[in-house]
Coordinates of C-alpha atoms in Angstrom, one line a residue:
X1 CA 167.8 160.0 344.5
X2 CA 165.0 162.3 345.8
X3 CA 164.2 162.8 349.4
X4 CA 160.5 162.3 350.1
X5 CA 159.0 163.3 353.5
X6 CA 155.9 161.1 353.9
X7 CA 153.5 162.5 356.4
X8 CA 150.8 160.2 357.7
X9 CA 147.6 161.6 359.3
X10 CA 145.5 159.8 361.9
X11 CA 142.9 158.1 359.8
X12 CA 142.0 154.4 359.1
X13 CA 143.6 154.8 355.6
X14 CA 147.0 155.1 357.4
X15 CA 147.5 151.4 356.6
X16 CA 147.6 152.3 352.9
X17 CA 150.6 154.6 353.5
X18 CA 152.6 151.5 354.3
X19 CA 152.3 150.4 350.7
X20 CA 153.0 154.0 349.5
X21 CA 156.2 154.1 351.6
X22 CA 157.3 150.8 350.0
X23 CA 156.5 152.0 346.5
X24 CA 158.4 155.2 346.9
X25 CA 161.4 153.4 348.3
X26 CA 161.4 150.8 345.5
X27 CA 161.3 153.7 343.0
X28 CA 164.6 154.8 344.4
X29 CA 163.5 157.6 346.7
X30 CA 164.8 158.2 350.2
X31 CA 161.7 158.1 352.4
X32 CA 161.4 159.7 355.8
X33 CA 158.1 159.0 357.5
X34 CA 156.6 161.6 359.8
X35 CA 153.4 160.3 361.4
X36 CA 151.1 162.3 363.7
X37 CA 150.5 161.0 367.2
X38 CA 147.0 159.9 366.0
X39 CA 148.5 158.0 363.1
X40 CA 150.6 155.9 365.5
X41 CA 147.3 154.6 366.9
X42 CA 146.7 152.9 363.6
X43 CA 150.2 151.9 362.5
X44 CA 153.0 151.7 365.0
X45 CA 156.4 153.3 364.9
X46 CA 158.4 150.1 364.3
X47 CA 156.4 149.5 361.0
X48 CA 157.4 152.9 359.7
X49 CA 161.0 152.5 360.7
X50 CA 161.2 149.1 359.1
X51 CA 159.7 150.2 355.8
X52 CA 161.7 153.5 355.5
X53 CA 165.0 152.4 357.1
X54 CA 165.1 155.7 359.0
X55 CA 164.2 156.7 362.6
X56 CA 160.6 158.0 363.0
X57 CA 159.7 161.0 365.1
X58 CA 156.4 162.8 365.7
X59 CA 157.3 165.7 367.9
X60 CA 159.7 168.6 367.6
X61 CA 161.2 167.7 371.0
X62 CA 162.0 164.1 369.9
X63 CA 165.4 165.2 368.6
X64 CA 166.1 168.7 369.8
X65 CA 169.8 168.8 369.0
X66 CA 169.1 167.6 365.4
X67 CA 166.5 170.4 364.9
X68 CA 164.6 167.7 362.9
X69 CA 161.9 169.9 361.4
X70 CA 164.4 172.2 359.8
X71 CA 166.6 169.3 358.6
X72 CA 163.7 167.6 357.0
X73 CA 162.3 170.8 355.6
X74 CA 165.6 171.8 354.0
X75 CA 166.5 168.3 352.6
X76 CA 163.0 167.4 351.3
X77 CA 162.5 167.4 347.5
X78 CA 158.8 166.9 348.2
X79 CA 156.5 166.5 351.2
X80 CA 153.6 164.1 350.8
X81 CA 150.8 163.6 353.3
X82 CA 148.7 160.5 352.9
X83 CA 146.2 160.3 354.4
X84 CA 145.5 163.9 355.1
X85 CA 142.7 164.1 357.6
X86 CA 140.2 166.9 357.9
X87 CA 141.8 168.0 361.2
X88 CA 145.3 167.9 359.8
X89 CA 144.4 169.9 356.7
X90 CA 142.7 172.5 358.9
X91 CA 145.8 172.8 361.0
X92 CA 148.1 173.2 357.9
X93 CA 145.7 175.7 356.3
X94 CA 145.8 177.7 359.5
X95 CA 149.6 177.7 359.6
X96 CA 149.8 175.7 362.8
X97 CA 153.1 174.2 363.9
X98 CA 152.2 172.1 366.8
X99 CA 154.0 168.8 365.9
X100 CA 156.9 167.7 363.7
X101 CA 154.8 167.2 360.5
X102 CA 153.0 170.6 360.6
X103 CA 156.3 172.4 361.5
X104 CA 158.1 170.7 358.7
X105 CA 155.4 171.7 356.2
X106 CA 155.5 175.3 357.4
X107 CA 159.3 175.5 357.1
X108 CA 159.8 173.7 353.7
X109 CA 160.1 175.3 350.3
X110 CA 159.6 171.9 348.6
X111 CA 156.3 171.1 346.8
X112 CA 153.7 169.8 349.2
X113 CA 151.1 167.2 348.1
X114 CA 148.1 166.3 350.3
X115 CA 146.0 163.2 349.6
X116 CA 142.8 163.6 351.7
X117 CA 140.9 160.7 353.2
X118 CA 137.8 161.2 355.4
X119 CA 134.0 160.6 355.5
X120 CA 132.0 162.1 352.7
X121 CA 130.2 164.5 355.0
X122 CA 133.5 165.8 356.3
X123 CA 134.9 166.3 352.8
X124 CA 131.9 168.2 351.7
X125 CA 131.6 170.3 354.9
X126 CA 131.9 174.0 354.2
X127 CA 134.9 174.3 356.6
X128 CA 136.8 171.6 354.7
X129 CA 135.9 173.2 351.4
X130 CA 137.3 176.5 352.6
X131 CA 140.4 174.9 354.0
X132 CA 141.1 173.2 350.6
X133 CA 140.8 176.5 348.8
X134 CA 143.2 178.1 351.3
X135 CA 145.7 175.3 350.9
X136 CA 145.7 175.7 347.2
X137 CA 145.9 179.4 347.4
X138 CA 149.1 178.9 349.6
X139 CA 150.6 176.7 346.8
X140 CA 149.8 173.3 348.2
X141 CA 148.6 170.6 345.8
X142 CA 145.5 168.9 347.2
X143 CA 144.5 165.7 345.3
X144 CA 140.8 165.1 345.3
X145 CA 139.9 161.9 347.1
X146 CA 138.5 158.8 345.4
X147 CA 134.9 157.7 345.6
X148 CA 133.8 154.3 346.9
X149 CA 133.3 152.3 350.0
X150 CA 134.3 154.1 353.2
X151 CA 134.8 152.8 356.7
X152 CA 131.6 151.0 357.7
X153 CA 128.8 150.8 355.3
X154 CA 128.9 154.3 353.8
X155 CA 130.1 155.1 350.3
X156 CA 131.0 158.3 348.5
X157 CA 133.9 160.7 347.9
X158 CA 136.5 160.5 350.7
X159 CA 138.5 157.4 350.0
X160 CA 142.3 157.7 349.8
X161 CA 143.4 157.1 346.2
X162 CA 145.3 154.0 345.5
X163 CA 149.0 154.1 346.6
X164 CA 150.1 153.4 343.1
X165 CA 148.3 156.5 341.9
X166 CA 149.7 158.7 344.6
X167 CA 153.2 157.4 343.9
X168 CA 152.8 158.2 340.2
X169 CA 151.7 161.7 341.2
X170 CA 154.8 162.1 343.4
X171 CA 157.1 161.2 340.5
X172 CA 155.2 163.7 338.2
X173 CA 155.7 166.6 340.7
X174 CA 159.3 165.7 341.1
X175 CA 159.9 165.6 337.4
X176 CA 157.7 168.6 336.5
X177 CA 157.6 171.0 339.5
X178 CA 156.3 173.8 337.3
X179 CA 153.0 171.9 337.0
X180 CA 152.3 172.7 340.7
X181 CA 151.0 176.2 339.7
X182 CA 148.4 174.8 337.3
X183 CA 147.2 172.4 340.0
X184 CA 147.0 174.9 342.8
X185 CA 145.4 177.5 340.6
X186 CA 142.9 174.9 339.2
X187 CA 143.3 176.4 335.8
X188 CA 140.9 173.9 334.2
X189 CA 138.2 174.4 336.8
X190 CA 134.7 174.5 335.2
X191 CA 136.0 172.8 332.0
X192 CA 134.3 169.6 330.8
X193 CA 136.9 167.3 329.3
X194 CA 135.9 164.0 327.6
X195 CA 138.8 161.5 327.2
X196 CA 138.5 158.3 325.3
X197 CA 141.3 155.7 326.0
X198 CA 142.3 152.0 325.7
X199 CA 141.8 149.7 322.8
X200 CA 138.6 148.6 321.2
X201 CA 137.6 145.0 320.9
X202 CA 135.7 144.0 317.7
X203 CA 133.7 140.7 317.9
X204 CA 134.6 137.8 315.6
X205 CA 131.9 135.6 317.2
X206 CA 130.4 135.5 320.7
X207 CA 133.6 134.4 322.3
X208 CA 136.4 135.9 320.2
X209 CA 137.5 139.4 319.2
X210 CA 140.1 141.4 317.3
X211 CA 142.0 143.9 319.5
X212 CA 145.1 146.0 319.7
X213 CA 148.0 146.6 322.0
X214 CA 146.8 149.9 323.6
X215 CA 147.0 149.8 327.4
X216 CA 145.1 153.1 328.1
X217 CA 148.1 154.5 330.0
X218 CA 148.4 157.7 328.0
X219 CA 144.7 158.6 328.3
X220 CA 144.8 157.7 332.0
X221 CA 147.7 160.0 332.6
X222 CA 145.9 162.9 330.8
X223 CA 142.7 162.2 332.8
X224 CA 144.6 162.2 336.1
X225 CA 146.4 165.5 335.4
X226 CA 143.3 167.1 334.1
X227 CA 141.3 166.2 337.2
X228 CA 144.2 167.5 339.4
X229 CA 143.9 170.8 337.5
X230 CA 140.2 171.1 338.3
X231 CA 138.5 169.8 335.2
X232 CA 135.3 167.8 335.2
X233 CA 136.6 164.7 333.5
X234 CA 134.6 162.0 331.8
X235 CA 136.5 158.9 330.6
X236 CA 135.2 156.7 327.9
X237 CA 137.2 153.5 328.5
X238 CA 137.7 150.7 326.0
X239 CA 139.9 147.7 327.1
X240 CA 142.7 148.8 329.4
X241 CA 145.5 147.2 331.4
X242 CA 145.6 149.9 334.1
X243 CA 143.1 151.0 336.8
X244 CA 141.3 154.2 336.2
X245 CA 142.2 157.3 338.1
X246 CA 140.2 158.7 341.0
X247 CA 137.8 161.7 340.8
X248 CA 136.5 161.1 337.3
X249 CA 133.3 159.7 335.6
X250 CA 133.8 156.6 333.6
X251 CA 131.7 155.0 330.8
X252 CA 132.9 151.6 329.6
X253 CA 132.6 150.6 325.9
X254 CA 133.8 147.6 323.9
X255 CA 133.7 148.3 320.1
X256 CA 134.3 151.2 317.8
X257 CA 130.5 151.3 317.2
X258 CA 130.0 151.6 320.9
X259 CA 132.6 154.4 321.0
X260 CA 130.9 156.3 318.2
X261 CA 127.5 156.1 319.9
X262 CA 128.8 157.3 323.3
X263 CA 131.0 160.1 321.9
X264 CA 128.3 161.4 319.6
X265 CA 126.5 162.5 322.8
X266 CA 129.3 163.3 325.2
X267 CA 131.4 165.3 322.7
X268 CA 128.6 167.8 322.0
X269 CA 128.6 168.9 325.7
X270 CA 132.4 169.1 326.2
X271 CA 134.8 172.0 326.2
X272 CA 137.6 169.6 325.3
X273 CA 137.6 166.2 323.6
X274 CA 140.8 164.1 323.7
X275 CA 140.5 161.1 321.5
X276 CA 143.4 158.9 322.9
X277 CA 141.6 155.6 322.3
X278 CA 143.0 153.1 319.8
X279 CA 139.9 152.5 317.8
X280 CA 139.8 149.7 315.1
X281 CA 139.6 151.0 311.5
X282 CA 138.0 147.7 310.5
X283 CA 135.8 145.1 312.3
X284 CA 134.8 141.6 311.4
X285 CA 131.4 140.7 310.1
X286 CA 130.7 138.8 313.3
X287 CA 129.3 135.2 313.3
X288 CA 126.2 134.7 315.4
X289 CA 127.5 131.4 316.8
X290 CA 131.0 130.3 317.9
X291 CA 133.2 129.5 314.9
X292 CA 134.5 125.9 315.2
X293 CA 138.1 125.0 314.4
X294 CA 139.0 122.4 311.9
X295 CA 139.4 118.9 313.5
X296 CA 141.4 115.9 312.3
X297 CA 145.0 114.9 311.8
X298 CA 145.3 117.0 308.7
X299 CA 143.8 120.2 310.1
X300 CA 147.0 121.8 311.3
X301 CA 147.7 124.9 309.3
X302 CA 144.1 125.2 308.0
X303 CA 143.0 128.7 307.3
X304 CA 139.8 130.7 307.5
X305 CA 138.6 133.9 305.9
X306 CA 137.4 136.9 307.9
X307 CA 135.3 139.5 306.2
X308 CA 135.9 143.0 307.5
X309 CA 133.9 146.2 307.3
X310 CA 135.1 149.7 307.9
X311 CA 134.2 151.2 311.2
X312 CA 132.9 154.8 311.8
X313 CA 135.6 157.5 311.8
X314 CA 134.9 158.7 315.3
X315 CA 137.4 161.5 315.4
X316 CA 136.2 162.9 312.1
X317 CA 132.6 162.7 313.3
X318 CA 133.4 164.7 316.4
X319 CA 135.3 167.3 314.4
X320 CA 132.3 167.7 312.1
X321 CA 129.9 168.6 314.9
X322 CA 128.8 172.2 315.1
X323 CA 130.1 173.0 318.5
X324 CA 131.5 176.4 319.3
X325 CA 134.7 177.1 321.3
X326 CA 135.6 173.5 321.7
X327 CA 139.1 172.0 321.5
X328 CA 139.5 168.5 319.9
X329 CA 142.7 166.6 320.3
X330 CA 143.4 163.5 318.2
X331 CA 146.2 160.8 318.5
X332 CA 148.1 159.1 315.7
X333 CA 150.2 156.0 316.2
X334 CA 152.4 155.4 313.2
X335 CA 155.0 152.7 312.4
X336 CA 157.6 154.7 310.5
X337 CA 160.9 155.3 312.3
X338 CA 161.6 158.1 309.8
X339 CA 160.7 161.3 311.7
X340 CA 160.2 163.5 308.7
X341 CA 157.7 160.9 307.3
X342 CA 156.1 160.6 310.7
X343 CA 155.4 164.3 310.8
X344 CA 154.2 164.3 307.2
X345 CA 151.7 161.6 308.0
X346 CA 150.6 163.4 311.1
X347 CA 150.1 166.7 309.2
X348 CA 148.0 165.0 306.6
X349 CA 145.8 163.3 309.3
X350 CA 145.4 166.6 311.1
X351 CA 144.1 168.3 308.0
X352 CA 141.9 165.3 307.0
X353 CA 140.2 164.9 310.4
X354 CA 139.9 168.6 311.2
X355 CA 141.0 168.5 314.8
X356 CA 142.8 171.4 316.6
X357 CA 145.8 169.4 317.8
X358 CA 147.2 166.0 316.9
X359 CA 149.6 164.0 319.1
X360 CA 151.7 161.6 317.1
X361 CA 154.3 158.9 318.0
X362 CA 156.2 156.1 316.5
X363 CA 155.0 152.7 317.7
X364 CA 157.0 150.5 315.4
X365 CA 158.6 147.5 317.1
X366 CA 156.1 147.6 320.0
X367 CA 157.4 150.9 321.3
X368 CA 155.3 153.0 323.7
X369 CA 152.3 150.6 324.1
X370 CA 152.1 149.4 327.6
X371 CA 155.1 151.3 328.9
X372 CA 155.5 154.2 331.4
X373 CA 157.5 156.2 328.9
X374 CA 156.6 157.9 325.6
X375 CA 158.0 160.0 322.8
X376 CA 155.3 162.3 321.3
X377 CA 155.2 165.3 319.0
X378 CA 152.3 167.7 319.0
X379 CA 151.2 168.9 315.6
X380 CA 149.2 172.0 314.8
X381 CA 147.7 173.4 311.6
X382 CA 150.7 175.6 311.4
X383 CA 153.2 172.6 311.7
X384 CA 154.9 170.4 314.3
X385 CA 155.2 171.8 317.8
X386 CA 156.9 170.5 321.0
X387 CA 158.4 167.1 321.2
X388 CA 158.2 165.4 324.6
X389 CA 160.3 162.5 325.6
X390 CA 159.7 161.2 329.1
X391 CA 156.9 159.6 331.2
X392 CA 153.4 159.6 330.0
X393 CA 152.5 161.8 332.9
X394 CA 155.0 164.4 331.7
X395 CA 153.5 164.2 328.2
X396 CA 150.0 164.6 329.7
X397 CA 151.2 167.9 331.4
X398 CA 152.5 169.2 328.0
X399 CA 149.3 168.2 326.1
X400 CA 147.1 169.9 328.7
X401 CA 149.3 173.0 328.7
X402 CA 148.7 173.1 324.9
X403 CA 144.9 172.6 325.4
X404 CA 144.8 175.4 328.0
X405 CA 146.6 177.7 325.5
X406 CA 144.1 176.8 322.8
X407 CA 141.1 177.4 325.1
X408 CA 142.5 180.8 325.9
X409 CA 142.5 181.9 322.3
X410 CA 138.8 181.1 321.8

């Protein structure tokens, strides 16, 4: 069980921290909520105590004998602040220690994650920009806010990311604390990364399609971690079962033909292309009108024939583009439980496609698709590399570490 100190700033998004507290508790973490005095104007102390199961304090003098700020600082495995307001971030960046939350942050050696939420103008203000840079320089992870509808009628960057997304990020930082350095140093800043994900849908007729079991979770995890490391991320999303991460551009597509058209353009202007989409190798020759089923008492068990045509090999097309100093990562989902054969198939595909890195896993028996966990092996031209077993977020960190290393050699 990990100890999570959940700080809550005084913004309207404080109500979303209630769900975040519940999600963290349900994941098995021991949650201690430390709101600011302003946060209590939005959500009262009894709510936080009921959700966390622990007493809630806001000031150092609330429990003098317990020296609460030091106790929390020493026992915390991670400190999360959601929402982190502009004022609160300014005080943390300046090293202030004028309430329980800022004092705890100043005293802790645990990773600190801030999830900002504020009006777009405040987020883009030069003072806030400088404060974010200072916070990152001090080793604090600042997750960029989401874009969308704000309080009132305004819209733009400044929304608190969904609690589910923040909770996933907390689990990642707890499991992979070494990735904090890459996020605070923004080691992928200035890099344009295009990530395709999800499963394509190939039309049979105007109302039916052929699809696959890909959920988009792996590509989503890569996009989320890449954005946290400073990259300019553009997602090309086929059908997915999960919401897309905040702080990225998104283009939606349906079929492999759509994918080929979009990627032909985006891939030419990218520093990194990660082809995590499950694209169909074959698509039906689609009927122009709805195909009617057989009717009648003797129709049960009747069959029909679909004519299939081969779809474009999008990964090979990307690799054949004349683009200098670009890294291309492909994925291979195989159905052989024999690891030696799995790696042999991956090595052959890597050579055939011409990509710089291939990520391969065994999906036989429905494994991996739609789950939070994965088992991948990264394959280079020189042979198989690291094997990662764990969450898809952990795999995303490893893949992007490999991408960063490849970029450094160009």
